[in-house]
Every structure is written in structure tokens, then in C-alpha cells.
Amino acid sequence: MSDTRPPVDDHDLTLTAPFTAADVALEERRCLHEGFFRLEELHLRHRLFEGGWSDRMVREVHHRHDAVGVLLYDVERDALVLVEQFRAGAIDDPDSPWKLEVVAGLVERGEGVAEVARREAMEEAGCEVGELIELHTYYPSPGACDERVTLFCGLVDSRGLGGVHGLDEEHEDIRVHVLPFIRVWELLQAGRLDNAMCLIAFHWLAGERASLRARR
């Protein structure tokens, strides 16, 4: 049967009074695993858009540290600094579990996100960041994970950068690539930049690149 409902007009949506955490009844929280990350099982109900409450449901939530990502961009040379490393979550990737990414790291208790951005740029790429531009803060996968990512663009001097970096105690083996913007665009079009931080940051840069270069 075809759907005869009229299309939704975005202007008719009421977004001024959204549901809040008070509209969720969390009945039980169980820890299923405690390691570097934590996996919990939640038993809950929540309010429904059309009134009343949902049935009791069970959801698993992966608890992670919040994270920071930094797209390192050399305005003068129109070049980007990307890092390449093995990623366990991509171990079944049909092409390779080694991924090209922006510099990134986890936020430890008491740290500011800008502080983490500068620290990770030095640890992973041997790169000192000048101006730091905050882009977005977002949930990569809120259906199953509580992680929030803050994304930056860091303006850098890419001369002399390269080699292999990372902390031995964190089992990091990170290769640094300095690539012209046009080459990174080709890699994106070919599907080589297939992680959210990289895609979001690079599309932001594609829109802002001209204005950044005009500031030289």
C-alpha cells in the first residue's frame, strides 16, 4: 500500500521543547565488560512522540573517552599532514586495516580539548600547531556509543615533517604523510579516506580553503 501522507514541512517541526534525559526511565544498568573501554547493558523506557511511554527495552552502550581530531593544514604550501596506522576495528576491511587519518587522541580527565589537539599533533606527527580552529563537536555513533568528538583544523608549517612516530607504551606505529590538497582530494574520491573525522574535516576545508589561503 502506498503512503498517502503529505510530505513533512521542516518549518512545521517543533524543535523548541525537545525531550531531555528526564524523559528516560533508566530501570537498570549492568556492566558487561570493563577494560580500556566499558560495555554496559541498559534496561529502560522512554517517552514517545505521540504520547505515553515505550515498552521496556534493552540497549548495549559502549562507553569511551571523548576524543579530539586535528586536520593539520599548511596554508602556505596548500598541503595536509595525514597519519597512517593499523586500526583493529578495520581488521576485516577488504582492502587494508591500515587507515589514513587526521591526528587524533583521547581526552583524559582534567584535559582541555585544545590541549589534547596540540599534544597529539606533536606525539603522532612531530608537528607544532599554530592557529587552532574549532570545527564541530559530534557523536560518531549515538545509537551505541557515548563518545563525543571535537574536531579542529590546525594551521602548521609542514616542512621537514614525515617519518614514523607514536608512543611505544601505547603500541603506536604511525607513519606521517605530507600531501598536496589535490592529492588528498583524489584519495577521498577513490574511497581511501573512509573514516568520519577525516571526511568531516576535509569537506570543511574544501569549503574554507580559499578564505584560509587569502589570509596569507
mmCIF file of C-alpha atoms in Angstrom:
data_model
loop_
_atom_site.group_PDB
_atom_site.id
_atom_site.type_symbol
_atom_site.label_atom_id
_atom_site.label_comp_id
_atom_site.label_asym_id
_atom_site.label_seq_id
_atom_site.Cartn_x
_atom_site.Cartn_y
_atom_site.Cartn_z
ATOM 1 C CA MET A 1 0.000 0.000 0.000
ATOM 2 C CA SER A 2 1.384 3.404 -0.931
ATOM 3 C CA ASP A 3 1.989 6.045 1.713
ATOM 4 C CA THR A 4 -0.530 8.854 1.153
ATOM 5 C CA ARG A 5 0.669 11.075 3.994
ATOM 6 C CA PRO A 6 1.662 14.590 2.923
ATOM 7 C CA PRO A 7 5.379 15.407 2.940
ATOM 8 C CA VAL A 8 6.761 16.854 6.141
ATOM 9 C CA ASP A 9 7.412 20.578 6.047
ATOM 10 C CA ASP A 10 10.554 21.325 8.067
ATOM 11 C CA HIS A 11 9.045 24.678 9.062
ATOM 12 C CA ASP A 12 6.250 22.841 10.902
ATOM 13 C CA LEU A 13 8.614 20.852 13.126
ATOM 14 C CA THR A 14 8.605 21.935 16.752
ATOM 15 C CA LEU A 15 12.186 21.859 17.993
ATOM 16 C CA THR A 16 11.938 24.378 20.810
ATOM 17 C CA ALA A 17 10.974 21.845 23.510
ATOM 18 C CA PRO A 18 12.807 18.570 22.798
ATOM 19 C CA PHE A 19 12.793 15.596 25.092
ATOM 20 C CA THR A 20 15.544 15.577 27.737
ATOM 21 C CA ALA A 21 17.214 12.980 29.952
ATOM 22 C CA ALA A 22 14.246 13.400 32.325
ATOM 23 C CA ASP A 23 12.078 11.706 29.676
ATOM 24 C CA VAL A 24 14.011 8.445 30.005
ATOM 25 C CA ALA A 25 13.292 5.970 32.810
ATOM 26 C CA LEU A 26 16.535 4.058 33.359
ATOM 27 C CA GLU A 27 15.486 0.968 35.320
ATOM 28 C CA GLU A 28 18.746 -0.968 35.429
ATOM 29 C CA ARG A 29 22.384 -0.554 34.368
ATOM 30 C CA ARG A 30 24.659 -3.615 34.137
ATOM 31 C CA CYS A 31 28.389 -3.687 33.375
ATOM 32 C CA LEU A 32 29.098 -6.400 30.785
ATOM 33 C CA HIS A 33 32.809 -5.660 30.338
ATOM 34 C CA GLU A 34 35.356 -3.361 31.962
ATOM 35 C CA GLY A 35 38.644 -2.848 30.129
ATOM 36 C CA PHE A 36 40.181 0.045 28.238
ATOM 37 C CA PHE A 37 36.567 0.742 27.282
ATOM 38 C CA ARG A 38 33.384 -0.183 29.182
ATOM 39 C CA LEU A 39 30.352 -2.009 27.824
ATOM 40 C CA GLU A 40 27.051 -1.566 29.673
ATOM 41 C CA GLU A 41 23.584 -3.084 29.299
ATOM 42 C CA LEU A 42 20.769 -0.608 29.929
ATOM 43 C CA HIS A 43 17.161 -1.528 30.730
ATOM 44 C CA LEU A 44 14.968 1.475 30.037
ATOM 45 C CA ARG A 45 11.771 3.080 28.787
ATOM 46 C CA HIS A 46 11.337 6.496 27.170
ATOM 47 C CA ARG A 47 8.561 8.898 26.269
ATOM 48 C CA LEU A 48 7.017 8.631 22.788
ATOM 49 C CA PHE A 49 6.377 11.450 20.323
ATOM 50 C CA GLU A 50 2.670 10.620 20.183
ATOM 51 C CA GLY A 51 2.334 10.403 23.962
ATOM 52 C CA GLY A 52 2.853 7.781 26.632
ATOM 53 C CA TRP A 53 5.869 5.576 27.196
ATOM 54 C CA SER A 54 7.705 2.910 25.211
ATOM 55 C CA ASP A 55 7.813 -0.707 26.289
ATOM 56 C CA ARG A 56 10.787 -1.766 28.401
ATOM 57 C CA MET A 57 13.798 -2.290 26.162
ATOM 58 C CA VAL A 58 17.420 -3.394 26.461
ATOM 59 C CA ARG A 59 20.280 -1.485 24.829
ATOM 60 C CA GLU A 60 24.048 -2.016 24.960
ATOM 61 C CA VAL A 61 26.177 1.126 25.196
ATOM 62 C CA HIS A 62 29.906 1.327 24.568
ATOM 63 C CA HIS A 63 31.487 3.880 26.934
ATOM 64 C CA ARG A 64 34.592 5.568 25.563
ATOM 65 C CA HIS A 65 36.681 8.579 26.421
ATOM 66 C CA ASP A 66 35.771 11.664 24.433
ATOM 67 C CA ALA A 67 38.145 12.262 21.535
ATOM 68 C CA VAL A 68 39.795 15.047 19.582
ATOM 69 C CA GLY A 69 40.719 15.097 15.896
ATOM 70 C CA VAL A 70 43.002 17.629 14.183
ATOM 71 C CA LEU A 71 43.284 18.217 10.450
ATOM 72 C CA LEU A 72 46.804 19.646 10.020
ATOM 73 C CA TYR A 73 46.865 22.111 7.136
ATOM 74 C CA ASP A 74 49.807 24.071 5.738
ATOM 75 C CA VAL A 75 48.240 27.174 4.187
ATOM 76 C CA GLU A 76 51.462 28.352 2.553
ATOM 77 C CA ARG A 77 52.054 25.078 0.695
ATOM 78 C CA ASP A 78 48.397 24.028 0.340
ATOM 79 C CA ALA A 79 49.329 20.695 1.892
ATOM 80 C CA LEU A 80 47.861 18.385 4.522
ATOM 81 C CA VAL A 81 49.576 16.257 7.124
ATOM 82 C CA LEU A 82 47.875 12.872 7.492
ATOM 83 C CA VAL A 83 48.818 9.854 9.575
ATOM 84 C CA GLU A 84 48.613 6.165 8.701
ATOM 85 C CA GLN A 85 48.286 3.376 11.255
ATOM 86 C CA PHE A 86 46.801 -0.053 11.912
ATOM 87 C CA ARG A 87 43.214 0.014 13.226
ATOM 88 C CA ALA A 88 41.811 -3.069 14.973
ATOM 89 C CA GLY A 89 38.227 -2.057 14.159
ATOM 90 C CA ALA A 90 39.065 -2.353 10.463
ATOM 91 C CA ILE A 91 40.767 -5.740 10.732
ATOM 92 C CA ASP A 92 38.193 -7.282 8.368
ATOM 93 C CA ASP A 93 38.390 -4.429 5.855
ATOM 94 C CA PRO A 94 38.629 -5.985 2.367
ATOM 95 C CA ASP A 95 41.377 -3.550 1.350
ATOM 96 C CA SER A 96 43.502 -2.897 4.435
ATOM 97 C CA PRO A 97 43.217 -2.324 8.197
ATOM 98 C CA TRP A 98 45.842 0.447 7.875
ATOM 99 C CA LYS A 99 43.976 3.743 7.598
ATOM 100 C CA LEU A 100 44.828 7.276 6.535
ATOM 101 C CA GLU A 101 43.504 9.645 9.174
ATOM 102 C CA VAL A 102 43.802 13.023 10.776
ATOM 103 C CA VAL A 103 45.790 13.234 14.010
ATOM 104 C CA ALA A 104 43.558 12.158 16.908
ATOM 105 C CA GLY A 105 43.605 11.223 20.572
ATOM 106 C CA LEU A 106 41.518 10.636 23.674
ATOM 107 C CA VAL A 107 40.666 13.269 26.261
ATOM 108 C CA GLU A 108 41.847 12.292 29.726
ATOM 109 C CA ARG A 109 40.239 13.582 32.903
ATOM 110 C CA GLY A 110 41.131 17.237 33.515
ATOM 111 C CA GLU A 111 42.383 17.917 29.978
ATOM 112 C CA GLY A 112 41.017 20.591 27.651
ATOM 113 C CA VAL A 113 40.272 19.628 24.057
ATOM 114 C CA ALA A 114 42.648 22.256 22.601
ATOM 115 C CA GLU A 115 45.416 20.955 24.862
ATOM 116 C CA VAL A 116 44.810 17.423 23.578
ATOM 117 C CA ALA A 117 44.849 18.636 19.964
ATOM 118 C CA ARG A 118 48.289 20.215 20.326
ATOM 119 C CA ARG A 119 49.680 17.269 22.316
ATOM 120 C CA GLU A 120 48.521 14.674 19.799
ATOM 121 C CA ALA A 121 49.874 16.676 16.847
ATOM 122 C CA MET A 122 53.322 16.541 18.440
ATOM 123 C CA GLU A 123 53.108 12.883 19.538
ATOM 124 C CA GLU A 124 51.703 11.488 16.290
ATOM 125 C CA ALA A 125 53.261 13.782 13.684
ATOM 126 C CA GLY A 126 56.096 15.679 15.364
ATOM 127 C CA CYS A 127 54.196 18.805 14.422
ATOM 128 C CA GLU A 128 53.760 22.067 16.296
ATOM 129 C CA VAL A 129 50.359 23.678 15.687
ATOM 130 C CA GLY A 130 49.962 27.426 15.255
ATOM 131 C CA GLU A 131 46.381 28.667 14.995
ATOM 132 C CA LEU A 132 43.778 26.121 16.086
ATOM 133 C CA ILE A 133 40.276 26.434 14.592
ATOM 134 C CA GLU A 134 37.441 24.516 16.251
ATOM 135 C CA LEU A 135 35.048 22.976 13.704
ATOM 136 C CA HIS A 136 32.416 20.720 15.295
ATOM 137 C CA THR A 137 31.618 18.561 18.309
ATOM 138 C CA TYR A 138 29.541 15.497 17.450
ATOM 139 C CA TYR A 139 28.569 11.932 18.388
ATOM 140 C CA PRO A 140 30.042 9.488 15.822
ATOM 141 C CA SER A 141 27.543 6.719 16.661
ATOM 142 C CA PRO A 142 24.992 7.726 19.330
ATOM 143 C CA GLY A 143 22.912 4.600 18.811
ATOM 144 C CA ALA A 144 25.568 2.519 20.563
ATOM 145 C CA CYS A 145 28.366 4.720 21.909
ATOM 146 C CA ASP A 146 28.590 7.740 24.234
ATOM 147 C CA GLU A 147 31.815 9.142 22.713
ATOM 148 C CA ARG A 148 31.841 12.799 21.652
ATOM 149 C CA VAL A 149 34.438 14.030 19.175
ATOM 150 C CA THR A 150 35.709 17.602 18.942
ATOM 151 C CA LEU A 151 37.233 18.371 15.577
ATOM 152 C CA PHE A 152 39.829 21.050 14.807
ATOM 153 C CA CYS A 153 41.823 22.384 11.906
ATOM 154 C CA GLY A 154 45.372 23.201 12.964
ATOM 155 C CA LEU A 155 47.463 25.531 10.822
ATOM 156 C CA VAL A 156 51.044 24.269 10.563
ATOM 157 C CA ASP A 157 54.360 24.506 8.735
ATOM 158 C CA SER A 158 54.759 21.097 7.079
ATOM 159 C CA ARG A 159 58.410 21.499 6.050
ATOM 160 C CA GLY A 160 60.533 18.630 7.325
ATOM 161 C CA LEU A 161 57.615 16.565 8.581
ATOM 162 C CA GLY A 162 57.465 12.832 7.932
ATOM 163 C CA GLY A 163 58.791 9.568 9.295
ATOM 164 C CA VAL A 164 57.329 7.245 11.903
ATOM 165 C CA HIS A 165 56.015 8.479 15.251
ATOM 166 C CA GLY A 166 53.925 7.400 18.237
ATOM 167 C CA LEU A 167 54.342 6.234 21.821
ATOM 168 C CA ASP A 168 55.829 2.780 22.397
ATOM 169 C CA GLU A 169 53.811 2.316 25.600
ATOM 170 C CA GLU A 170 50.608 2.777 23.578
ATOM 171 C CA HIS A 171 51.809 0.402 20.818
ATOM 172 C CA GLU A 172 51.644 3.222 18.281
ATOM 173 C CA ASP A 173 53.342 2.815 14.915
ATOM 174 C CA ILE A 174 52.285 5.905 12.979
ATOM 175 C CA ARG A 175 53.596 6.944 9.567
ATOM 176 C CA VAL A 176 53.274 10.610 8.606
ATOM 177 C CA HIS A 177 52.357 11.737 5.089
ATOM 178 C CA VAL A 178 52.549 15.308 3.770
ATOM 179 C CA LEU A 179 50.325 15.521 0.699
ATOM 180 C CA PRO A 180 49.132 18.362 -1.555
ATOM 181 C CA PHE A 181 45.443 19.224 -1.261
ATOM 182 C CA ILE A 182 44.682 17.966 -4.780
ATOM 183 C CA ARG A 183 46.220 14.551 -3.990
ATOM 184 C CA VAL A 184 44.144 14.227 -0.810
ATOM 185 C CA TRP A 185 41.035 15.123 -2.818
ATOM 186 C CA GLU A 186 41.877 12.294 -5.241
ATOM 187 C CA LEU A 187 42.273 9.863 -2.326
ATOM 188 C CA LEU A 188 38.900 10.944 -0.953
ATOM 189 C CA GLN A 189 37.243 10.422 -4.334
ATOM 190 C CA ALA A 190 38.832 6.960 -4.520
ATOM 191 C CA GLY A 191 37.395 5.993 -1.115
ATOM 192 C CA ARG A 192 40.746 5.915 0.697
ATOM 193 C CA LEU A 193 39.640 8.433 3.341
ATOM 194 C CA ASP A 194 36.905 6.330 4.874
ATOM 195 C CA ASN A 195 36.665 7.482 8.489
ATOM 196 C CA ALA A 196 34.326 10.134 9.878
ATOM 197 C CA MET A 197 36.910 12.536 11.304
ATOM 198 C CA CYS A 198 38.791 12.702 8.020
ATOM 199 C CA LEU A 199 35.681 13.119 5.874
ATOM 200 C CA ILE A 200 34.086 15.822 8.034
ATOM 201 C CA ALA A 201 37.309 17.794 8.431
ATOM 202 C CA PHE A 202 38.286 17.604 4.781
ATOM 203 C CA HIS A 203 34.876 18.684 3.494
ATOM 204 C CA TRP A 204 35.071 21.634 5.908
ATOM 205 C CA LEU A 205 38.480 22.503 4.490
ATOM 206 C CA ALA A 206 37.207 22.235 0.917
ATOM 207 C CA GLY A 207 34.716 24.988 1.713
ATOM 208 C CA GLU A 208 37.094 27.193 3.744
ATOM 209 C CA ARG A 209 40.364 26.659 1.864
ATOM 210 C CA ALA A 210 40.120 29.756 -0.313
ATOM 211 C CA SER A 211 39.472 32.059 2.647
ATOM 212 C CA LEU A 212 42.305 30.492 4.663
ATOM 213 C CA ARG A 213 44.742 30.961 1.775
ATOM 214 C CA ALA A 214 43.594 34.539 1.240
ATOM 215 C CA ARG A 215 44.825 35.364 4.752
ATOM 216 C CA ARG A 216 48.465 34.720 3.816
#
